[in-house]
Coordinates of C-alpha atoms and ligand atoms in Angstrom, one line a residue:
Chain A
X1 CA -0.1 0.2 0.1
X2 CA 1.0 3.2 -0.8
X3 CA 0.5 6.5 1.1
X4 CA 0.7 10.3 0.4
X5 CA 2.2 12.8 2.3
X6 CA 1.6 16.4 2.9
X7 CA 2.6 19.0 4.5
X8 CA 0.6 22.3 5.5
X9 CA 2.2 25.4 6.2
X10 CA 4.8 23.8 9.2
X11 CA 7.3 25.3 11.1
X12 CA 9.2 23.6 13.9
X13 CA 12.2 24.3 15.6
X14 CA 14.2 22.5 18.2
X15 CA 13.3 23.9 21.4
X16 CA 16.7 24.4 23.4
X17 CA 16.1 25.4 27.2
X18 CA 17.2 29.4 27.5
X19 CA 18.2 29.5 23.8
X20 CA 15.6 31.2 21.8
X21 CA 16.0 29.9 18.2
X22 CA 14.4 30.7 14.9
X23 CA 12.1 28.1 13.3
X24 CA 14.2 25.7 11.0
X25 CA 10.9 24.7 9.2
X26 CA 9.0 28.0 7.8
X27 CA 5.6 27.8 5.8
X28 CA 6.4 24.8 4.5
X29 CA 3.6 23.1 2.1
X30 CA 4.7 20.2 0.4
X31 CA 2.2 17.3 -1.3
X32 CA 3.8 14.0 -2.6
X33 CA 1.8 11.9 -4.3
X34 CA 1.5 8.1 -3.4
X35 CA 4.3 6.1 -5.3
X36 CA 6.3 9.0 -6.5
X37 CA 10.5 9.2 -6.0
X38 CA 11.6 12.1 -4.6
X39 CA 15.0 14.0 -4.2
X40 CA 15.2 16.2 -1.1
X41 CA 18.4 18.9 -2.4
X42 CA 19.6 21.8 -0.7
X43 CA 22.6 24.0 0.8
X44 CA 23.4 22.3 4.5
X45 CA 21.3 23.9 7.6
X46 CA 18.5 24.2 5.0
X47 CA 16.8 22.1 7.0
X48 CA 16.5 18.6 5.0
X49 CA 17.0 16.0 7.5
X50 CA 14.3 18.2 9.7
X51 CA 11.4 17.7 7.2
X52 CA 12.0 13.9 7.3
X53 CA 12.1 13.9 11.2
X54 CA 9.0 15.9 10.9
X55 CA 7.5 12.9 8.7
X56 CA 8.4 10.8 11.3
X57 CA 7.3 12.4 14.3
X58 CA 10.4 13.2 15.6
X59 CA 10.5 16.6 15.2
X60 CA 6.9 18.0 15.9
X61 CA 5.1 21.0 13.7
X62 CA 5.1 24.6 16.5
X63 CA 2.9 25.4 13.4
X64 CA 0.4 23.6 10.5
X65 CA -0.1 20.4 9.8
X66 CA 1.6 16.8 8.3
X67 CA -0.8 14.7 7.0
X68 CA 0.8 11.2 6.3
X69 CA -1.9 8.7 4.8
X70 CA -4.6 9.1 7.3
X71 CA -2.6 10.3 10.3
X72 CA -2.1 13.8 11.4
X73 CA 0.6 15.1 13.2
X74 CA 0.3 18.6 14.8
X75 CA 1.2 20.5 17.3
X76 CA -0.6 18.3 20.1
X77 CA -0.7 14.7 19.5
X78 CA -2.0 11.2 21.0
X79 CA 0.8 9.3 21.3
X80 CA -1.1 6.4 18.9
X81 CA -0.2 8.8 16.6
X82 CA 3.3 8.4 16.5
X83 CA 3.3 4.8 16.9
X84 CA 0.7 4.2 13.8
X85 CA 2.8 7.1 12.0
X86 CA 6.2 5.5 12.6
X87 CA 5.1 2.1 11.8
X88 CA 4.2 3.3 8.4
X89 CA 7.3 5.7 7.9
X90 CA 10.6 4.2 7.6
X91 CA 12.8 6.6 8.7
X92 CA 17.1 5.3 7.4
X93 CA 19.1 7.9 9.6
X94 CA 22.4 9.5 8.3
X95 CA 25.6 7.2 9.1
X96 CA 22.4 4.6 10.3
X97 CA 25.2 1.9 11.2
X98 CA 25.4 3.7 14.6
X99 CA 21.5 2.7 15.6
X100 CA 23.3 -1.2 15.6
X101 CA 22.8 -2.8 19.1
X102 CA 21.7 -6.2 19.2
X103 CA 23.8 -9.2 19.8
X104 CA 23.4 -10.7 16.5
X105 CA 22.2 -9.2 13.4
X106 CA 19.1 -11.3 13.3
X107 CA 17.8 -9.8 16.7
X108 CA 18.6 -6.1 15.3
X109 CA 16.8 -6.4 12.2
X110 CA 13.9 -8.1 14.1
X111 CA 13.9 -4.9 16.5
X112 CA 11.4 -2.8 14.6
X113 CA 9.2 -5.7 13.4
X114 CA 8.5 -6.8 17.0
X115 CA 8.4 -3.3 18.4
X116 CA 5.4 -2.8 16.1
X117 CA 3.8 -6.2 17.3
X118 CA 5.0 -8.8 14.4
X119 CA 5.6 -12.2 16.2
X120 CA 9.3 -13.1 16.3
X121 CA 8.7 -16.2 14.0
X122 CA 7.4 -14.1 11.5
X123 CA 9.8 -11.2 12.1
X124 CA 12.9 -13.9 11.5
X125 CA 11.0 -14.8 8.2
X126 CA 11.3 -11.1 7.0
X127 CA 14.8 -10.7 8.5
X128 CA 16.5 -13.9 6.1
X129 CA 14.2 -12.3 3.2
X130 CA 15.6 -8.7 3.7
X131 CA 19.2 -9.8 4.5
X132 CA 19.3 -11.0 0.6
X133 CA 17.4 -7.9 -0.6
X134 CA 20.0 -6.4 0.6
X135 CA 22.5 -8.2 -1.1
X136 CA 24.4 -10.2 2.0
X137 CA 24.1 -13.9 2.7
X138 CA 22.1 -15.5 5.2
X139 CA 25.0 -16.4 7.2
X140 CA 25.7 -12.9 8.6
X141 CA 22.2 -13.2 10.4
X142 CA 24.3 -15.1 13.2
X143 CA 27.1 -12.5 13.6
X144 CA 27.2 -9.6 15.6
X145 CA 26.6 -6.5 14.1
X146 CA 29.4 -4.9 15.9
X147 CA 31.9 -7.4 13.6
X148 CA 31.2 -6.5 10.3
X149 CA 32.6 -4.0 7.7
X150 CA 31.5 -0.3 7.5
X151 CA 29.7 -1.4 4.5
X152 CA 27.8 -4.6 6.0
X153 CA 26.9 -2.6 8.8
X154 CA 25.1 -0.2 6.6
X155 CA 23.1 -2.5 5.0
X156 CA 22.1 -4.4 7.6
X157 CA 20.8 -1.2 9.0
X158 CA 19.1 0.1 6.2
X159 CA 17.7 -3.7 6.2
X160 CA 16.0 -3.3 9.7
X161 CA 14.2 -0.3 8.3
X162 CA 13.1 -2.3 5.6
X163 CA 11.8 -5.5 7.6
X164 CA 9.5 -3.0 9.2
X165 CA 7.8 -2.8 5.7
X166 CA 7.0 0.5 5.5
X167 CA 4.5 2.3 3.5
X168 CA 7.1 5.4 3.0
X169 CA 10.6 5.2 3.1
X170 CA 12.8 8.6 4.0
X171 CA 16.6 8.1 3.2
X172 CA 18.8 10.8 4.6
X173 CA 22.0 10.2 2.5
X174 CA 22.1 6.9 2.5
X175 CA 25.8 6.6 0.4
X176 CA 27.2 9.1 2.7
X177 CA 30.8 7.8 3.5
X178 CA 30.6 4.4 0.8
X179 CA 32.6 4.2 -1.8
X180 CA 31.2 5.0 -5.4
X181 CA 30.7 1.0 -5.8
X182 CA 28.8 0.2 -2.6
X183 CA 27.2 3.4 -2.9
X184 CA 25.9 2.4 -6.5
X185 CA 24.9 -1.0 -4.5
X186 CA 22.9 0.8 -1.8
X187 CA 21.0 3.5 -4.3
X188 CA 20.2 0.3 -6.8
X189 CA 18.4 -1.7 -4.1
X190 CA 16.6 1.0 -2.4
X191 CA 15.4 1.6 -6.5
X192 CA 14.2 -1.8 -6.6
X193 CA 12.3 -1.6 -2.9
X194 CA 10.5 1.1 -4.1
X195 CA 9.4 -0.2 -7.5
X196 CA 8.5 -3.7 -5.4
X197 CA 6.4 -2.5 -3.0
X198 CA 5.3 0.7 -4.9
X199 CA 6.3 2.9 -2.0
X200 CA 6.8 6.4 -1.6
X201 CA 10.2 7.2 -0.9
X202 CA 12.3 10.3 0.0
X203 CA 15.7 11.1 -0.5
X204 CA 17.9 14.0 0.8
X205 CA 21.1 13.6 -1.2
X206 CA 23.6 16.2 -2.1
X207 CA 24.7 14.1 -5.0
X208 CA 22.7 15.3 -8.7
X209 CA 24.0 12.3 -10.1
X210 CA 21.4 10.4 -7.6
X211 CA 19.1 12.9 -8.4
X212 CA 19.2 12.2 -12.3
X213 CA 19.3 8.7 -11.8
X214 CA 16.4 7.5 -9.0
X215 CA 14.2 10.5 -8.7
X216 CA 10.7 11.3 -10.2
X217 CA 10.8 14.7 -8.6
X218 CA 12.9 17.0 -6.9
X219 CA 12.1 19.2 -4.1
X220 CA 14.6 22.1 -3.5
X221 CA 15.1 23.7 0.2
X222 CA 16.8 26.7 1.1
X223 CA 16.6 28.5 4.7
X224 CA 13.9 26.3 6.2
X225 CA 11.2 26.1 3.1
X226 CA 11.1 24.4 0.0
X227 CA 11.3 26.7 -3.0
X228 CA 10.9 24.6 -5.9
X229 CA 8.8 21.2 -5.8
X230 CA 9.0 19.7 -9.6
X231 CA 9.2 16.6 -12.0
X232 CA 12.8 16.2 -12.4
X233 CA 12.9 16.9 -16.3
X234 CA 11.7 20.1 -15.7
X235 CA 14.2 20.6 -13.1
X236 CA 17.3 19.8 -15.2
X237 CA 15.8 21.7 -18.4
X238 CA 16.7 25.0 -16.9
X239 CA 20.1 25.1 -16.5
X240 CA 19.9 28.6 -16.3
X241 CA 18.2 28.6 -12.5
X242 CA 20.7 25.9 -11.8
X243 CA 23.3 28.0 -11.8
X244 CA 21.7 30.2 -9.8
X245 CA 20.6 27.7 -7.2
X246 CA 24.8 27.1 -7.6
X247 CA 23.5 23.4 -8.2
X248 CA 25.6 21.3 -10.9
X249 CA 24.3 19.6 -13.5
X250 CA 24.4 15.5 -13.9
X251 CA 27.1 14.6 -16.3
X252 CA 25.2 13.1 -19.0
X253 CA 23.3 16.9 -19.3
X254 CA 26.4 18.4 -19.1
X255 CA 27.9 16.2 -21.9
X256 CA 24.6 17.0 -23.9
X257 CA 24.4 20.8 -23.6
X258 CA 28.3 20.4 -24.8
X259 CA 27.4 18.4 -27.8
X260 CA 24.3 20.5 -28.8
X261 CA 26.6 23.7 -28.4
X262 CA 29.7 22.0 -30.5
X263 CA 27.6 20.6 -33.3
X264 CA 24.7 23.2 -33.6
X265 CA 22.2 19.7 -33.0
X266 CA 19.6 19.6 -30.8
X267 CA 18.8 16.3 -29.1
X268 CA 15.2 15.6 -28.9
X269 CA 14.6 14.9 -25.2
X270 CA 16.7 16.0 -21.8
X271 CA 18.8 13.7 -21.4
X272 CA 19.6 12.6 -17.3
X273 CA 21.4 9.0 -17.6
X274 CA 24.5 7.9 -19.6
X275 CA 21.4 5.4 -21.4
X276 CA 19.4 8.0 -22.4
X277 CA 22.1 10.0 -23.5
X278 CA 23.5 7.3 -25.9
X279 CA 19.9 6.2 -27.3
X280 CA 19.4 10.2 -28.1
X281 CA 22.9 10.7 -29.7
X282 CA 21.9 7.2 -31.7
X283 CA 18.2 8.4 -32.7
X284 CA 19.8 11.9 -34.5
X285 CA 23.2 10.3 -36.0
X286 CA 25.7 11.6 -34.0
X287 CA 26.7 7.7 -32.5
Chain B
X1 CA 18.9 17.9 28.8
X2 CA 19.7 21.0 27.8
X3 CA 18.3 22.8 30.8
X4 CA 21.2 22.1 32.8
X5 CA 22.9 26.2 33.2
X6 CA 25.2 25.2 36.1
X7 CA 28.5 24.1 34.1
X8 CA 27.7 26.2 31.0
X9 CA 29.9 29.1 29.2
X10 CA 28.1 32.3 28.2
X11 CA 30.3 33.8 25.7
X12 CA 31.1 37.6 27.2
X13 CA 33.3 40.5 27.6
X14 CA 32.5 41.4 31.5
X15 CA 35.2 41.9 33.7
X16 CA 34.4 38.8 35.0
X17 CA 35.1 37.2 32.3
X18 CA 38.5 38.5 31.8
X19 CA 39.7 37.2 35.4
X20 CA 42.4 34.8 35.6
X21 CA 40.0 31.2 36.0
X22 CA 42.7 30.5 39.2
X23 CA 41.1 33.5 41.2
X24 CA 37.7 32.4 40.1
X25 CA 38.1 29.0 41.3
X26 CA 39.5 30.0 44.7
X27 CA 36.8 32.4 45.0
X28 CA 34.0 30.3 44.1
X29 CA 35.6 28.1 46.6
X30 CA 36.3 30.2 49.3
X31 CA 32.8 31.5 48.9
X32 CA 31.5 28.2 50.4
X33 CA 33.4 28.8 52.7
X34 CA 31.9 32.4 53.8
X35 CA 28.3 31.3 53.3
X36 CA 28.8 29.3 57.0
X37 CA 30.6 32.1 58.6
X38 CA 27.0 33.9 58.2
X39 CA 24.2 32.8 60.9
X40 CA 22.3 36.2 61.4
X41 CA 20.0 38.1 59.0
X42 CA 22.5 41.0 58.3
X43 CA 25.1 38.9 57.6
X44 CA 22.3 36.8 54.9
X45 CA 21.3 40.0 53.5
X46 CA 25.2 41.5 53.2
X47 CA 25.6 38.0 50.9
X48 CA 22.8 38.3 49.0
X49 CA 23.6 42.1 48.1
X50 CA 27.3 41.0 47.2
X51 CA 26.2 37.8 45.2
X52 CA 23.3 39.6 43.4
X53 CA 26.1 42.7 42.3
X54 CA 28.1 40.0 41.3
X55 CA 25.7 38.6 38.8
X56 CA 24.9 41.6 37.8
X57 CA 28.7 41.8 36.7
X58 CA 28.6 38.5 34.6
X59 CA 26.2 40.2 32.1
X60 CA 24.1 37.5 32.4
X61 CA 20.4 38.0 32.7
X62 CA 19.1 36.9 36.2
X63 CA 16.8 34.5 34.5
X64 CA 19.9 32.6 33.3
X65 CA 20.7 32.0 37.0
X66 CA 16.9 31.0 38.1
X67 CA 16.4 28.5 35.6
X68 CA 20.0 27.4 37.0
X69 CA 18.3 27.0 40.8
X70 CA 15.4 25.0 39.5
X71 CA 16.7 21.4 38.5
X72 CA 17.7 21.4 42.1
X73 CA 14.3 23.3 43.9
X74 CA 12.9 19.9 45.0
X75 CA 15.9 19.0 46.7
X76 CA 16.5 23.0 48.5
X77 CA 12.5 22.8 49.4
X78 CA 13.0 19.6 50.8
X79 CA 16.2 20.9 53.0
X80 CA 14.4 24.2 54.0
X81 CA 11.4 22.1 55.0
X82 CA 13.2 19.5 57.7
X83 CA 14.5 22.9 59.0
X84 CA 11.3 24.0 59.5
X85 CA 9.3 21.2 60.2
X86 CA 11.6 19.3 63.0
X87 CA 13.4 22.1 64.6
X88 CA 12.8 23.4 68.0
X89 CA 13.7 26.6 69.6
X90 CA 12.0 30.3 70.4
X91 CA 8.6 30.6 70.0
X92 CA 6.6 27.6 69.4
X93 CA 3.7 28.2 67.1
X94 CA 2.3 25.0 66.0
X95 CA 3.4 21.7 67.7
X96 CA 1.6 18.3 66.6
X97 CA 4.1 15.9 68.3
X98 CA 7.1 15.7 66.5
X99 CA 6.3 18.2 63.7
X100 CA 7.2 21.7 65.6
X101 CA 6.6 25.0 64.1
X102 CA 8.8 27.1 65.6
X103 CA 10.7 30.2 65.7
X104 CA 14.2 28.8 65.0
X105 CA 13.2 26.3 62.7
X106 CA 11.7 29.2 60.5
X107 CA 15.1 31.2 60.9
X108 CA 16.9 28.3 60.1
X109 CA 14.8 27.2 57.0
X110 CA 15.3 30.2 55.8
X111 CA 19.2 30.1 56.6
X112 CA 19.8 26.7 54.8
X113 CA 17.3 28.0 51.5
X114 CA 19.8 31.2 51.2
X115 CA 23.0 29.1 51.4
X116 CA 21.6 26.7 48.6
X117 CA 20.6 29.6 46.8
X118 CA 23.9 31.7 47.2
X119 CA 26.4 28.8 46.2
X120 CA 24.3 27.9 43.0
X121 CA 24.4 31.1 42.3
X122 CA 28.1 32.2 43.2
X123 CA 29.2 29.0 41.4
X124 CA 27.0 29.6 38.1
X125 CA 28.7 32.9 37.8
X126 CA 32.2 31.3 38.1
X127 CA 31.2 28.5 35.3
X128 CA 29.0 30.8 33.0
X129 CA 32.3 33.0 32.6
X130 CA 34.9 30.9 32.3
X131 CA 35.4 28.9 29.2
X132 CA 35.7 24.8 30.2
X133 CA 39.1 24.5 28.6
X134 CA 40.2 27.6 31.0
X135 CA 38.8 25.9 33.8
X136 CA 40.7 23.0 33.3
X137 CA 43.7 24.5 33.1
X138 CA 43.1 26.7 36.5
X139 CA 42.4 23.5 38.1
X140 CA 45.7 21.9 36.8
X141 CA 47.7 24.9 37.8
X142 CA 46.1 24.7 41.6
X143 CA 46.6 21.3 42.1
X144 CA 50.1 21.8 40.5
X145 CA 51.9 21.1 44.4
X146 CA 50.2 17.5 44.3
X147 CA 53.1 17.1 42.5
X148 CA 55.8 16.5 45.1
X149 CA 53.4 14.2 46.5
X150 CA 53.4 11.9 42.9
X151 CA 49.6 12.8 41.9
X152 CA 49.3 12.9 38.1
X153 CA 48.1 16.6 38.1
X154 CA 48.8 16.4 34.2
X155 CA 46.8 13.5 33.6
X156 CA 44.3 14.2 35.3
X157 CA 43.7 17.7 34.3
X158 CA 43.5 16.7 30.8
X159 CA 41.7 13.5 31.5
X160 CA 39.3 16.6 32.6
X161 CA 39.2 18.6 29.9
X162 CA 38.7 15.8 27.4
X163 CA 35.8 14.9 29.0
X164 CA 34.2 18.2 28.8
X165 CA 35.2 18.4 25.6
X166 CA 32.9 15.6 24.3
X167 CA 30.1 16.4 26.8
X168 CA 28.4 18.1 23.2
X169 CA 29.2 15.6 21.4
X170 CA 27.9 12.9 23.5
X171 CA 24.6 14.5 24.1
X172 CA 24.1 15.0 20.5
X173 CA 24.8 11.3 19.5
X174 CA 22.5 10.4 22.6
X175 CA 20.0 12.4 20.5
X176 CA 20.6 10.4 17.2
X177 CA 20.6 7.4 18.6
X178 CA 17.4 8.1 20.4
X179 CA 15.7 9.3 17.5
X180 CA 17.1 5.9 15.3
X181 CA 15.5 3.8 18.3
X182 CA 12.4 5.6 18.2
X183 CA 11.8 5.0 14.2
X184 CA 12.3 1.7 15.1
X185 CA 9.2 1.7 17.6
X186 CA 10.9 2.3 20.7
X187 CA 8.8 4.4 23.2
X188 CA 10.5 5.6 26.1
X189 CA 9.2 6.4 29.5
X190 CA 6.4 3.7 28.7
X191 CA 5.5 0.9 30.9
X192 CA 7.0 -0.7 33.7
X193 CA 10.0 -0.1 35.3
X194 CA 11.8 -3.1 34.0
X195 CA 10.4 -2.1 30.4
X196 CA 11.6 1.1 30.6
X197 CA 15.2 -0.6 31.5
X198 CA 15.0 -2.3 28.3
X199 CA 14.6 0.6 26.1
X200 CA 18.3 2.0 27.8
X201 CA 19.9 -1.0 26.1
X202 CA 19.1 -0.2 22.3
X203 CA 21.0 3.6 23.3
X204 CA 23.6 2.7 25.6
X205 CA 25.0 -0.3 23.7
X206 CA 25.9 2.2 20.3
X207 CA 26.5 5.3 22.2
X208 CA 29.6 3.1 24.4
X209 CA 30.7 1.4 20.6
X210 CA 30.9 4.8 19.8
X211 CA 32.6 6.3 22.4
X212 CA 35.2 3.2 22.9
X213 CA 36.3 3.9 18.9
X214 CA 36.4 7.5 19.5
X215 CA 38.4 7.1 22.4
X216 CA 40.7 4.0 20.6
X217 CA 40.7 7.2 17.5
X218 CA 41.5 9.9 20.1
X219 CA 45.0 7.9 21.8
X220 CA 46.0 6.8 18.3
X221 CA 46.3 10.6 17.3
X222 CA 47.7 11.3 20.7
X223 CA 50.2 8.9 19.5
X224 CA 51.4 9.7 16.5
X225 CA 51.6 13.4 18.0
X226 CA 54.1 12.3 20.2
X227 CA 51.9 12.3 23.4
X228 CA 53.7 10.5 26.5
X229 CA 52.7 10.5 30.2
X230 CA 54.4 11.7 33.1
X231 CA 56.4 14.2 30.8
X232 CA 56.9 17.8 31.5
X233 CA 55.3 20.1 29.0
X234 CA 54.4 23.5 28.8
X235 CA 51.0 25.0 27.5
X236 CA 49.7 26.8 25.0
X237 CA 47.1 28.5 26.7
X238 CA 48.9 30.6 29.3
X239 CA 47.6 31.9 32.5
X240 CA 48.1 35.1 33.8
X241 CA 48.1 36.7 37.1
X242 CA 47.0 40.4 36.8
X243 CA 46.3 42.6 39.8
X244 CA 42.7 42.5 39.5
X245 CA 42.9 39.1 40.3
X246 CA 44.8 39.6 43.7
X247 CA 42.2 42.3 44.3
X248 CA 39.0 40.3 43.7
X249 CA 40.9 37.7 46.1
X250 CA 41.4 40.2 48.8
X251 CA 37.6 41.4 48.6
X252 CA 37.2 37.8 49.3
X253 CA 39.1 38.2 52.4
X254 CA 36.9 41.6 53.3
X255 CA 34.1 39.7 52.6
X256 CA 34.9 37.2 55.1
X257 CA 36.2 39.9 57.7
X258 CA 33.0 41.5 57.9
X259 CA 31.0 38.3 58.6
X260 CA 33.8 37.5 61.4
X261 CA 32.8 40.8 62.7
X262 CA 29.2 40.7 62.4
X263 CA 29.1 36.9 63.9
X264 CA 30.4 38.3 66.9
X265 CA 28.1 40.9 67.5
Ligands
LIG301 N1 19.3 18.8 17.1 C1 18.9 19.7 16.8 N2 19.2 20.5 18.0 C2 19.3 21.9 17.4 N3 19.2 22.3 16.6 C3 19.2 21.8 15.1 C4 19.2 20.0 15.3 N4 19.4 19.3 14.4 C5 19.2 20.4 13.0 N5 19.1 21.7 13.8 C6 19.5 23.1 13.7 O1 18.5 23.1 12.5 C7 19.1 23.3 11.4 C8 18.7 22.7 10.1 O2 19.6 21.3 10.2 P1 19.0 19.9 9.3 O3 20.0 19.2 10.3 O4 17.7 19.8 9.2 O5 19.9 20.6 7.7 P2 20.3 19.7 6.6 O6 19.8 20.8 5.6 O7 19.9 18.6 6.8 O8 21.8 20.0 6.5 P3 22.6 19.0 5.8 O9 23.2 19.0 4.3 O10 24.3 19.5 6.9 O11 22.7 17.9 6.4 C9 20.2 24.2 11.4 O12 20.5 25.2 11.4 C10 21.1 23.4 12.7 O13 21.3 24.2 13.2
LIG302 MG1 20.9 16.5 7.0

């Protein structure tokens, strides 16, 4: 089942004792339709992580409402709202491996599902299913999470979230600090899972290649507000605007612009990936 | 977690901020002794005026200090009530068996309350106006004579400054891990005591693991840069005792003297 996400005029801050802070999120309005893969981008400190936390009830709005499916998060909520929301929204934090704690990988993966009321036997089945989805062997389930390599830990942590079978998956830079190959693998497993389960996915990233390869929509944040929300192809079509935001173009698109400039031939469509570019070049007879 | 004022540093440029940490530390400790010299309403009035004046000098608002007292308010009220309810002497107003409210009880309750609040206020002034790193340098410097007794003073000071340095990191990390486990369905502060204790495991284990890793990284970094314990080293930050430091300690001596005089009356 997929779910819709809607923000209505959300403002939030981290209250810090005596020090009064300005809002880290201000009048955020956002509607994300069910089943889309959205990339959230923006400069450091613009509130991307905070936006994700609101989705999960970890940061409570001071004003406005966040609708997640049929649940509403606002200033005052019942406890069961949080429980319900957290069951539906799987959240992969930045460096999620820091949440591993259990004796074995199996127990760690089962932690989430069991908290949400899945019986142990069923959770075990989920774990062995999900561990393969993240590209690890079954025998890792009996090992201690602390004995794994950094990349393996990351996968186990992500598996622990996927095992909760969320309808909405939010990820905060899941590839940060991994080698390019490991990062690409993690991104493609997320994309596969997204397609298979028809999830609504939000991905915070700094990498325009990720945006070009995986996202359907782009959400740009600045100073705690959503300043742009559109289709990924529309987003990359206006390179002057991107320059204004000092955002990079994906490699394929940059190459396309260079080819168009040098040859004077316009390609039929906006190319975001290598394959699209190759196809377009063949179509116009340049390759 | 973020509410603790005692032990925090508020950057500023007041006269107190510029004092040598050693003179502030000595004054802070001396104040605790001085406070026990006071045994009359006049003496406490003097201490209040003095403390409020010092608080004023720090340039930090009064409300901040009140917040510093708040976490301890139950302890303070408890001690005050104990005095009020159980102490006898002077005129007795209420007498219910062991519980008596007497003149002495009320006065002593008031004294106890003042002592607590004044000590907290004054120590808060010291920590609010001194950078943690200066505080540890000051402690290290004051403890230096103990070196003769083979106390590893420098190591202790280093441990203290490293610990202080990592408190904010540890708090951030705790927050992050708590958020992550909440997202996986942990509900803190619910259920029986045993259940609540169980929810702590998923927080403390990762916290210990990352602290140990960090300690190891730090130890390696120190070793690579040639750190050896037990050798003499000079410091980058130099403490300098100025005339104003002597003057402020002199003020403390005068305060103690005045209280002693008032006491003997
Ligand atoms: N736990 C916290 N307590 C207090 N302030 C916070 C906390 N987390 C974030 N902030 C503040 O909120 C603002 C937005 O932070 P946020 O982490 O959402 O940014 P971000 O867009 O995710 O940045 P990055 O790209 O660096 O991850 C920042 O100014 C930050 O200082
Ligand atoms: Mg972030």
